[in-house]
Every structure is written in structure tokens, then in C-alpha cells.
Short mmCIF file of C-alpha atoms and ligand atoms in Angstrom, two decimals:
data_model
loop_
_atom_site.label_atom_id
_atom_site.label_comp_id
_atom_site.label_asym_id
_atom_site.label_seq_id
_atom_site.Cartn_x
_atom_site.Cartn_y
_atom_site.Cartn_z
CA MET A 1 5.07 26.40 5.14
CA ALA A 2 2.11 24.78 2.26
CA GLY A 3 2.56 20.84 1.98
CA THR A 4 3.32 18.83 -0.54
CA LEU A 5 -0.13 17.85 -0.76
CA GLU A 6 -1.70 20.79 -0.40
CA GLY A 7 -5.96 21.04 -2.13
CA LYS A 8 -5.74 17.23 -2.79
CA VAL A 9 -8.06 13.81 -1.57
CA GLY A 10 -6.52 11.75 -0.74
CA LEU A 11 -7.53 7.27 0.00
CA VAL A 12 -5.47 4.80 1.57
CA THR A 13 -6.67 1.36 1.79
CA GLY A 14 -5.45 -0.75 4.54
CA ALA A 15 -5.14 2.29 6.24
CA GLY A 16 -5.94 0.49 10.15
CA SER A 17 -2.07 -0.08 10.38
CA GLY A 18 1.93 -0.70 9.76
CA ILE A 19 2.30 1.38 6.47
CA GLY A 20 -1.00 2.50 5.92
CA ARG A 21 -1.26 4.28 9.06
CA THR A 22 2.37 6.04 9.43
CA THR A 23 0.89 7.05 5.10
CA SER A 24 -2.50 8.51 6.15
CA LEU A 25 -1.43 9.92 8.78
CA ALA A 26 1.71 11.27 6.66
CA MET A 27 -0.12 13.23 3.94
CA ALA A 28 -2.51 14.62 6.56
CA ARG A 29 0.19 15.96 7.69
CA GLU A 30 1.32 17.36 4.17
CA GLY A 31 -2.40 18.56 4.17
CA ALA A 32 -4.49 16.00 2.23
CA LYS A 33 -8.27 14.98 3.09
CA VAL A 34 -7.46 12.01 3.37
CA VAL A 35 -9.56 8.25 3.21
CA VAL A 36 -9.32 6.64 5.78
CA SER A 37 -10.39 2.30 4.44
CA ASP A 38 -9.05 -0.39 6.44
CA ILE A 39 -10.99 -4.31 6.08
CA ASP A 40 -10.77 -3.53 10.59
CA GLU A 41 -12.82 -0.88 11.18
CA SER A 42 -11.39 0.14 14.65
CA GLY A 43 -7.51 0.63 13.34
CA GLY A 44 -9.15 2.90 10.83
CA ARG A 45 -11.30 4.50 13.19
CA GLU A 46 -7.99 5.17 15.10
CA THR A 47 -6.04 5.93 12.38
CA VAL A 48 -8.60 9.50 11.86
CA ARG A 49 -8.76 10.13 15.66
CA LEU A 50 -4.74 10.47 14.98
CA ILE A 51 -4.96 12.77 12.02
CA GLU A 52 -7.22 14.88 13.48
CA GLY A 53 -5.83 15.02 17.34
CA ALA A 54 -2.64 16.65 14.98
CA GLY A 55 -4.82 18.66 13.28
CA GLY A 56 -5.61 16.85 9.55
CA GLU A 57 -9.32 16.13 8.05
CA ALA A 58 -10.15 11.98 7.44
CA PHE A 59 -13.13 10.15 6.99
CA PHE A 60 -12.77 5.89 7.58
CA MET A 61 -15.00 3.56 5.70
CA LYS A 62 -14.91 -0.16 6.31
CA ALA A 63 -13.92 -1.90 2.78
CA ASP A 64 -12.89 -5.87 2.18
CA VAL A 65 -10.44 -5.05 -1.64
CA ALA A 66 -11.18 -8.75 -2.28
CA ASP A 67 -14.64 -7.68 -3.26
CA PRO A 68 -14.90 -5.25 -6.23
CA ALA A 69 -18.63 -3.66 -5.56
CA GLN A 70 -17.30 -2.74 -2.01
CA VAL A 71 -13.52 -0.68 -3.31
CA GLU A 72 -16.66 0.83 -6.19
CA ALA A 73 -18.62 2.26 -3.76
CA LEU A 74 -15.77 3.12 -1.94
CA VAL A 75 -14.23 5.91 -4.15
CA LYS A 76 -17.92 7.12 -4.86
CA ALA A 77 -18.06 7.50 -1.21
CA ALA A 78 -14.49 9.09 -0.97
CA VAL A 79 -15.36 11.89 -4.28
CA GLU A 80 -19.11 12.58 -2.57
CA LYS A 81 -17.00 12.94 0.69
CA PHE A 82 -14.26 15.83 -0.68
CA GLY A 83 -15.71 16.68 -3.60
CA GLY A 84 -12.38 14.46 -5.80
CA LEU A 85 -9.89 12.26 -6.24
CA HIS A 86 -5.91 13.03 -7.07
CA LEU A 87 -4.19 10.81 -5.10
CA ALA A 88 -3.90 6.99 -3.58
CA VAL A 89 -2.19 4.67 -2.04
CA ASN A 90 -3.02 0.44 -2.49
CA ASN A 91 -1.90 -0.67 0.17
CA ALA A 92 -4.53 -3.04 1.69
CA GLY A 93 -2.11 -7.13 1.77
CA ILE A 94 -1.85 -10.26 3.74
CA GLY A 95 1.39 -12.53 4.15
CA GLY A 96 -0.36 -15.39 3.49
CA GLU A 97 0.46 -18.63 4.44
CA ALA A 98 3.41 -20.00 4.51
CA SER A 99 4.19 -22.91 3.06
CA THR A 100 6.60 -25.01 -0.83
CA ALA A 101 4.98 -24.33 -3.40
CA GLY A 102 4.40 -27.63 -4.18
CA ASP A 103 2.14 -27.66 -0.72
CA TYR A 104 0.51 -24.36 -1.34
CA SER A 105 -3.07 -24.58 -0.49
CA ILE A 106 -5.59 -24.11 -3.20
CA ASP A 107 -7.06 -21.67 -0.81
CA GLY A 108 -4.08 -20.72 0.91
CA TRP A 109 -3.07 -19.28 -3.10
CA ARG A 110 -6.31 -17.62 -3.87
CA LYS A 111 -6.73 -15.45 -0.43
CA VAL A 112 -3.29 -13.98 -1.10
CA LEU A 113 -4.00 -13.52 -4.78
CA SER A 114 -7.20 -12.26 -4.35
CA ILE A 115 -6.14 -9.41 -1.93
CA ASN A 116 -3.09 -8.56 -2.18
CA LEU A 117 -3.57 -8.07 -6.42
CA ASP A 118 -6.80 -8.52 -7.89
CA GLY A 119 -7.74 -5.80 -4.28
CA VAL A 120 -5.22 -4.06 -5.97
CA PHE A 121 -6.53 -4.25 -9.38
CA TYR A 122 -10.23 -3.26 -8.28
CA SER A 123 -8.89 0.24 -5.98
CA LEU A 124 -6.93 1.27 -9.17
CA LYS A 125 -9.88 0.54 -11.75
CA TYR A 126 -12.09 2.39 -9.28
CA GLU A 127 -9.64 5.44 -8.47
CA ILE A 128 -8.76 6.16 -12.54
CA GLY A 129 -12.66 7.09 -13.16
CA ALA A 130 -12.50 9.31 -10.48
CA MET A 131 -9.18 10.85 -10.83
CA LEU A 132 -9.34 11.61 -14.78
CA GLU A 133 -11.90 13.29 -13.57
CA SER A 134 -10.72 14.99 -10.95
CA GLY A 135 -7.30 16.06 -13.09
CA GLY A 136 -5.33 13.39 -13.63
CA GLY A 137 -3.72 12.17 -9.76
CA SER A 138 -1.15 9.56 -8.90
CA ILE A 139 -1.08 6.30 -8.23
CA VAL A 140 0.87 4.01 -5.18
CA ASN A 141 0.82 0.66 -4.98
CA ILE A 142 2.42 -0.98 -2.09
CA SER A 143 3.82 -4.36 -4.12
CA SER A 144 7.72 -5.45 -1.49
CA ILE A 145 10.94 -6.08 -2.58
CA LEU A 146 8.99 -9.71 -2.93
CA GLY A 147 7.65 -8.23 -6.45
CA LEU A 148 11.07 -7.67 -7.80
CA VAL A 149 12.74 -11.34 -5.64
CA ALA A 150 11.81 -14.17 -4.30
CA TRP A 151 11.28 -15.59 -1.17
CA PRO A 152 11.23 -19.10 0.37
CA THR A 153 7.07 -20.38 1.06
CA ALA A 154 6.34 -17.36 0.04
CA SER A 155 5.50 -17.96 -3.78
CA ALA A 156 1.81 -16.49 -4.02
CA TYR A 157 3.31 -13.12 -1.83
CA THR A 158 5.69 -13.14 -4.41
CA SER A 159 4.04 -14.26 -7.25
CA ALA A 160 1.10 -11.55 -6.22
CA LYS A 161 3.80 -9.05 -5.02
CA HIS A 162 5.80 -9.59 -9.35
CA GLY A 163 2.16 -9.30 -10.61
CA VAL A 164 1.10 -5.41 -9.15
CA VAL A 165 4.82 -3.88 -10.70
CA GLY A 166 3.44 -5.33 -13.63
CA LEU A 167 0.03 -3.67 -13.74
CA THR A 168 1.98 -0.32 -12.43
CA GLN A 169 4.15 -0.78 -15.43
CA ALA A 170 1.25 -1.08 -17.92
CA ALA A 171 -1.44 1.87 -15.99
CA ALA A 172 0.94 4.16 -16.02
CA VAL A 173 2.12 3.37 -20.38
CA GLU A 174 -1.93 3.63 -20.84
CA TYR A 175 -2.62 6.23 -18.71
CA GLY A 176 0.51 8.70 -19.05
CA GLU A 177 -1.07 11.20 -21.16
CA GLN A 178 -3.61 12.02 -19.08
CA GLY A 179 -1.95 13.03 -16.33
CA ILE A 180 -2.15 9.99 -14.15
CA ARG A 181 0.78 8.87 -12.43
CA VAL A 182 0.81 4.88 -11.03
CA ASN A 183 4.42 4.21 -9.70
CA SER A 184 4.86 0.87 -6.71
CA ILE A 185 7.04 0.95 -3.83
CA ASN A 186 9.00 -2.14 -2.94
CA PRO A 187 9.27 -1.99 0.94
CA GLY A 188 11.81 -4.49 2.39
CA PHE A 189 11.37 -6.23 5.51
CA ILE A 190 9.45 -3.77 7.62
CA ASP A 191 8.99 -4.07 11.06
CA THR A 192 4.90 -3.25 11.80
CA PRO A 193 1.75 -6.11 12.51
CA LEU A 194 2.07 -8.32 9.58
CA LEU A 195 5.62 -9.32 10.43
CA ARG A 196 3.62 -10.08 14.17
CA SER A 197 0.58 -12.06 13.02
CA ALA A 198 3.56 -14.53 11.12
CA GLY A 199 5.76 -14.84 14.40
CA ILE A 200 8.58 -13.02 13.38
CA GLU A 201 9.12 -10.54 17.01
CA PRO A 202 12.05 -8.46 17.58
CA GLY A 203 15.27 -10.27 18.89
CA GLY A 204 13.75 -12.74 18.24
CA ASP A 205 16.30 -15.63 14.88
CA ILE A 206 14.28 -14.83 12.51
CA TYR A 207 14.08 -11.33 12.84
CA ASN A 208 17.97 -10.86 12.97
CA MET A 209 18.51 -13.53 10.71
CA ILE A 210 15.79 -11.29 8.43
CA ALA A 211 17.21 -8.16 9.53
CA GLY A 212 20.91 -9.22 7.97
CA LYS A 213 19.18 -9.99 4.92
CA HIS A 214 19.37 -5.65 4.80
CA ALA A 215 22.47 -4.56 3.44
CA MET A 216 21.23 -2.29 7.05
CA ASN A 217 21.47 -4.95 9.30
CA ARG A 218 17.83 -3.39 9.97
CA LEU A 219 14.37 -3.89 9.45
CA GLY A 220 12.98 -0.62 8.69
CA GLN A 221 10.38 1.07 9.78
CA PRO A 222 7.17 1.90 9.00
CA GLU A 223 7.38 5.33 8.24
CA GLU A 224 10.82 5.22 6.25
CA VAL A 225 8.86 4.54 3.27
CA SER A 226 5.80 6.15 3.88
CA GLU A 227 7.99 9.72 2.99
CA ALA A 228 8.89 7.63 -0.07
CA ILE A 229 5.51 7.12 -1.03
CA VAL A 230 4.36 11.07 -0.11
CA TRP A 231 7.14 11.79 -2.40
CA LEU A 232 5.62 9.90 -5.31
CA LEU A 233 2.60 11.45 -4.76
CA SER A 234 3.50 14.41 -4.59
CA ASP A 235 4.32 17.39 -7.93
CA ALA A 236 7.65 17.04 -6.76
CA ALA A 237 7.80 13.61 -8.29
CA SER A 238 5.98 15.16 -12.00
CA PHE A 239 8.35 13.17 -14.33
CA VAL A 240 7.88 9.61 -12.24
CA THR A 241 5.91 6.95 -13.26
CA GLY A 242 6.30 3.40 -13.99
CA ILE A 243 8.49 2.17 -11.64
CA ALA A 244 9.54 0.06 -8.90
CA LEU A 245 11.26 1.81 -6.25
CA PRO A 246 12.23 -0.07 -3.79
CA VAL A 247 12.47 1.22 0.13
CA ASP A 248 13.87 -1.59 1.77
CA GLY A 249 18.16 -1.12 3.41
CA GLY A 250 20.06 -2.17 1.20
CA PHE A 251 18.23 -5.78 -0.03
CA THR A 252 17.95 -6.54 -2.95
CA ALA A 253 21.31 -4.36 -4.09
CA GLN A 254 23.30 -7.24 -2.79
P1 LIG B 301 0.21 -4.71 8.33
O1 LIG B 301 -0.04 -3.64 9.50
O2 LIG B 301 -0.86 -5.57 8.79
O3 LIG B 301 -1.07 -3.41 8.15
C1 LIG B 301 -1.87 -4.00 6.94
C2 LIG B 301 -4.24 -3.64 6.94
O4 LIG B 301 -4.80 -4.45 5.93
C3 LIG B 301 -4.54 -4.09 8.28
O5 LIG B 301 -4.76 -2.85 8.93
C4 LIG B 301 -5.15 -5.07 7.77
O6 LIG B 301 -6.71 -5.57 8.47
C5 LIG B 301 -5.46 -4.58 6.32
N1 LIG B 301 -6.66 -5.53 5.65
C6 LIG B 301 -5.95 -7.20 5.34
N2 LIG B 301 -7.02 -7.61 4.53
C7 LIG B 301 -7.67 -6.43 3.85
C8 LIG B 301 -8.81 -6.52 2.69
N3 LIG B 301 -9.41 -7.31 2.39
N4 LIG B 301 -9.54 -5.15 3.21
C9 LIG B 301 -9.03 -4.13 3.53
N5 LIG B 301 -8.07 -3.79 4.42
C10 LIG B 301 -7.43 -5.34 4.34
O7 LIG B 301 1.22 -5.29 6.97
P2 LIG B 301 2.05 -3.75 6.71
O8 LIG B 301 2.83 -4.30 6.75
O9 LIG B 301 1.30 -2.31 7.15
O10 LIG B 301 1.50 -4.24 5.15
C11 LIG B 301 0.40 -3.00 4.67
C12 LIG B 301 1.12 -3.52 2.56
O11 LIG B 301 2.44 -3.53 2.74
C13 LIG B 301 0.96 -5.04 2.50
O12 LIG B 301 0.16 -4.80 1.31
C14 LIG B 301 2.32 -5.63 2.58
O13 LIG B 301 2.26 -6.92 1.61
C15 LIG B 301 3.04 -4.41 2.21
N6 LIG B 301 4.69 -4.52 2.76
C16 LIG B 301 4.77 -5.35 3.89
C17 LIG B 301 5.76 -5.52 4.33
C18 LIG B 301 6.64 -5.76 5.85
O14 LIG B 301 7.68 -6.16 6.39
N7 LIG B 301 5.99 -5.70 6.61
C19 LIG B 301 6.57 -5.55 3.05
C20 LIG B 301 6.73 -5.33 2.34
C21 LIG B 301 5.38 -4.30 1.49
P3 LIG B 301 -6.69 -7.13 9.27
O15 LIG B 301 -5.03 -6.43 10.78
O16 LIG B 301 -7.40 -6.96 9.78
O17 LIG B 301 -5.91 -8.03 8.80
#
């Protein structure tokens, strides 16, 4: 049976770990050729190895999404390698420092905004041109439940992720008639290395407290987010654009 993304070329940022890796694998499983990009070269190359091991097609290119020149070169390379661009998952992101707004460092604020919001804008900006030339496409920006509600000690992250929702809606209304759909996915807490880097370990008090904030009383797995992303990328979601879709185990329903 043909996959839902057969014949499509897709680009994933932050694809060397977590949600970006499982999404790249799911896209390849559905038949897309995948351009795997990350600032972490070894993680990105491992994702390509996993895709190829499962019979898919992918190539890695290192790019820092906070640098517009690197993002422009990435999109150009994707088109040169695979002949077009139809799908993009703008996923690269960091958690950033944990402090209340009054104590948040200026450098810390700028770092989070430069990757989590500017990086999504640069990606989208260059992807749109390539998609228009490829006859249309579907973009999924990775926001967060913190693009819909707030979390204490995460003002920069919360602001950037709310910005991603606004940017998604803006691009959706601008490009709907030209065949480009733009949506965001807003995951709840997902068990990935991003949480480990914040010191959140399975079985720990913070982990259990966070689990309890979800109606399902657990964290999500990255594969559960990827399946929603693949649906939004596919033609099964052909009349869906401009939405912010929580994949959050009921976090925002409470
Ligand atoms: P992850 O496992 O840490 O993966 C993120 C990847 O992005 C890492 O490989 C990271 O490399 C890379 N990266 C960081 N800065 C980059 C840059 N400037 N340019 C290119 N790549 C960069 O995180 P994840 O949990 O899968 O998160 C993926 C996305 O989902 C993020 O946007 C995150 O905000 C969002 N999200 C996550 C959760 C969650 O609970 N995990 C919840 C909601 C939303 P390094 O490892 O070298 O930094």
C-alpha cells in the first residue's frame, strides 16, 4: 500500500533527536524523501542511518536555524538534492533558562527567541519560496501547549511558542489560496532529551508532578506527536490550515 506522503520531499529541523527524529522516521515510512537537519551532526546522521536501515531515503545537512544564511542554504540544498520541496516540519527548539520574568537574563531571552521563534520564521520564509515553485506544500511548525497557556519560569519559551502560533496563522491566511497549508502542533510534555537537559527524569518528583497536569496522567511519547504531524502534512488534512493542534493528553482541556 502506498504511503500517505509518497512522492513528496520533506525537510525537518532539529531532526537529530526527540520529536524531530521520530517525525523524520514516520515521514520516510509514509514514502517521503527526508532532508534531515540539525545543529547536532552525530544525531542527525544517526537519524539518516535509521531511515536508510528501514528502507527509506534521506540526507543530512547541518544548519543552525538561528542563522538565516544557513537556513537559506539548507532549503536550497534540499531542492537541489531531491528536486523540490513539499513538506516541512519546523521543529528545532530549546527549553532555555528557568527563571521568573523579573530575573530572566537578557541573553537567555534572546537565545530562546532566536531559535524558537526567529528560527521558525527563517525556515518558513525560505520554505515558502521553494514550495511555491514545487506546486504547493504543507508546513507544520512545532509550538507547544506553552503556545496556548503559560508555565511559571518559562517566559521566553512561552512567548516564543505563542509567537509560533501567530506566525502560523499569518502564513496560513497569506498562502491558503496558493496551495500552502501552515499549521502548528502544540505538544504537551513529551519524554525526550529536551526534558532530560532540564533535569526532569522518569520517576522523579518533578516528572510525576508534570505527568499529573495531563488528564491522562502521563507524559507523551515523541511517536505520538509524529503521527499527528504526518496527518497534517498529508492530503488527509487537505482542508486544514491555520490551526494550533494540541497533542497533549488533555493538558489544555482542564
Ligand atoms: P530535543 O530532543 O532536544 O531535540 C531538539 C533538537 O534540535 C536537538 O537535536 C537539538 O540539538 C536541535 N537544535 C537545538 N538548537 C538548534 C538550532 N539552533 N538549530 C538546529 N537545531 C537545533 O527536543 P524535543 O523535545 O524533541 O523538541 C522538539 C521541539 O518540540 C522543540 O521545538 C520543542 O520546543 C518542542 N516541544 C517539546 C516538548 C517536550 O516536552 N519535549 C513539548 C512541547 C514542544 P542539541 O541537542 O545539540 O541542542
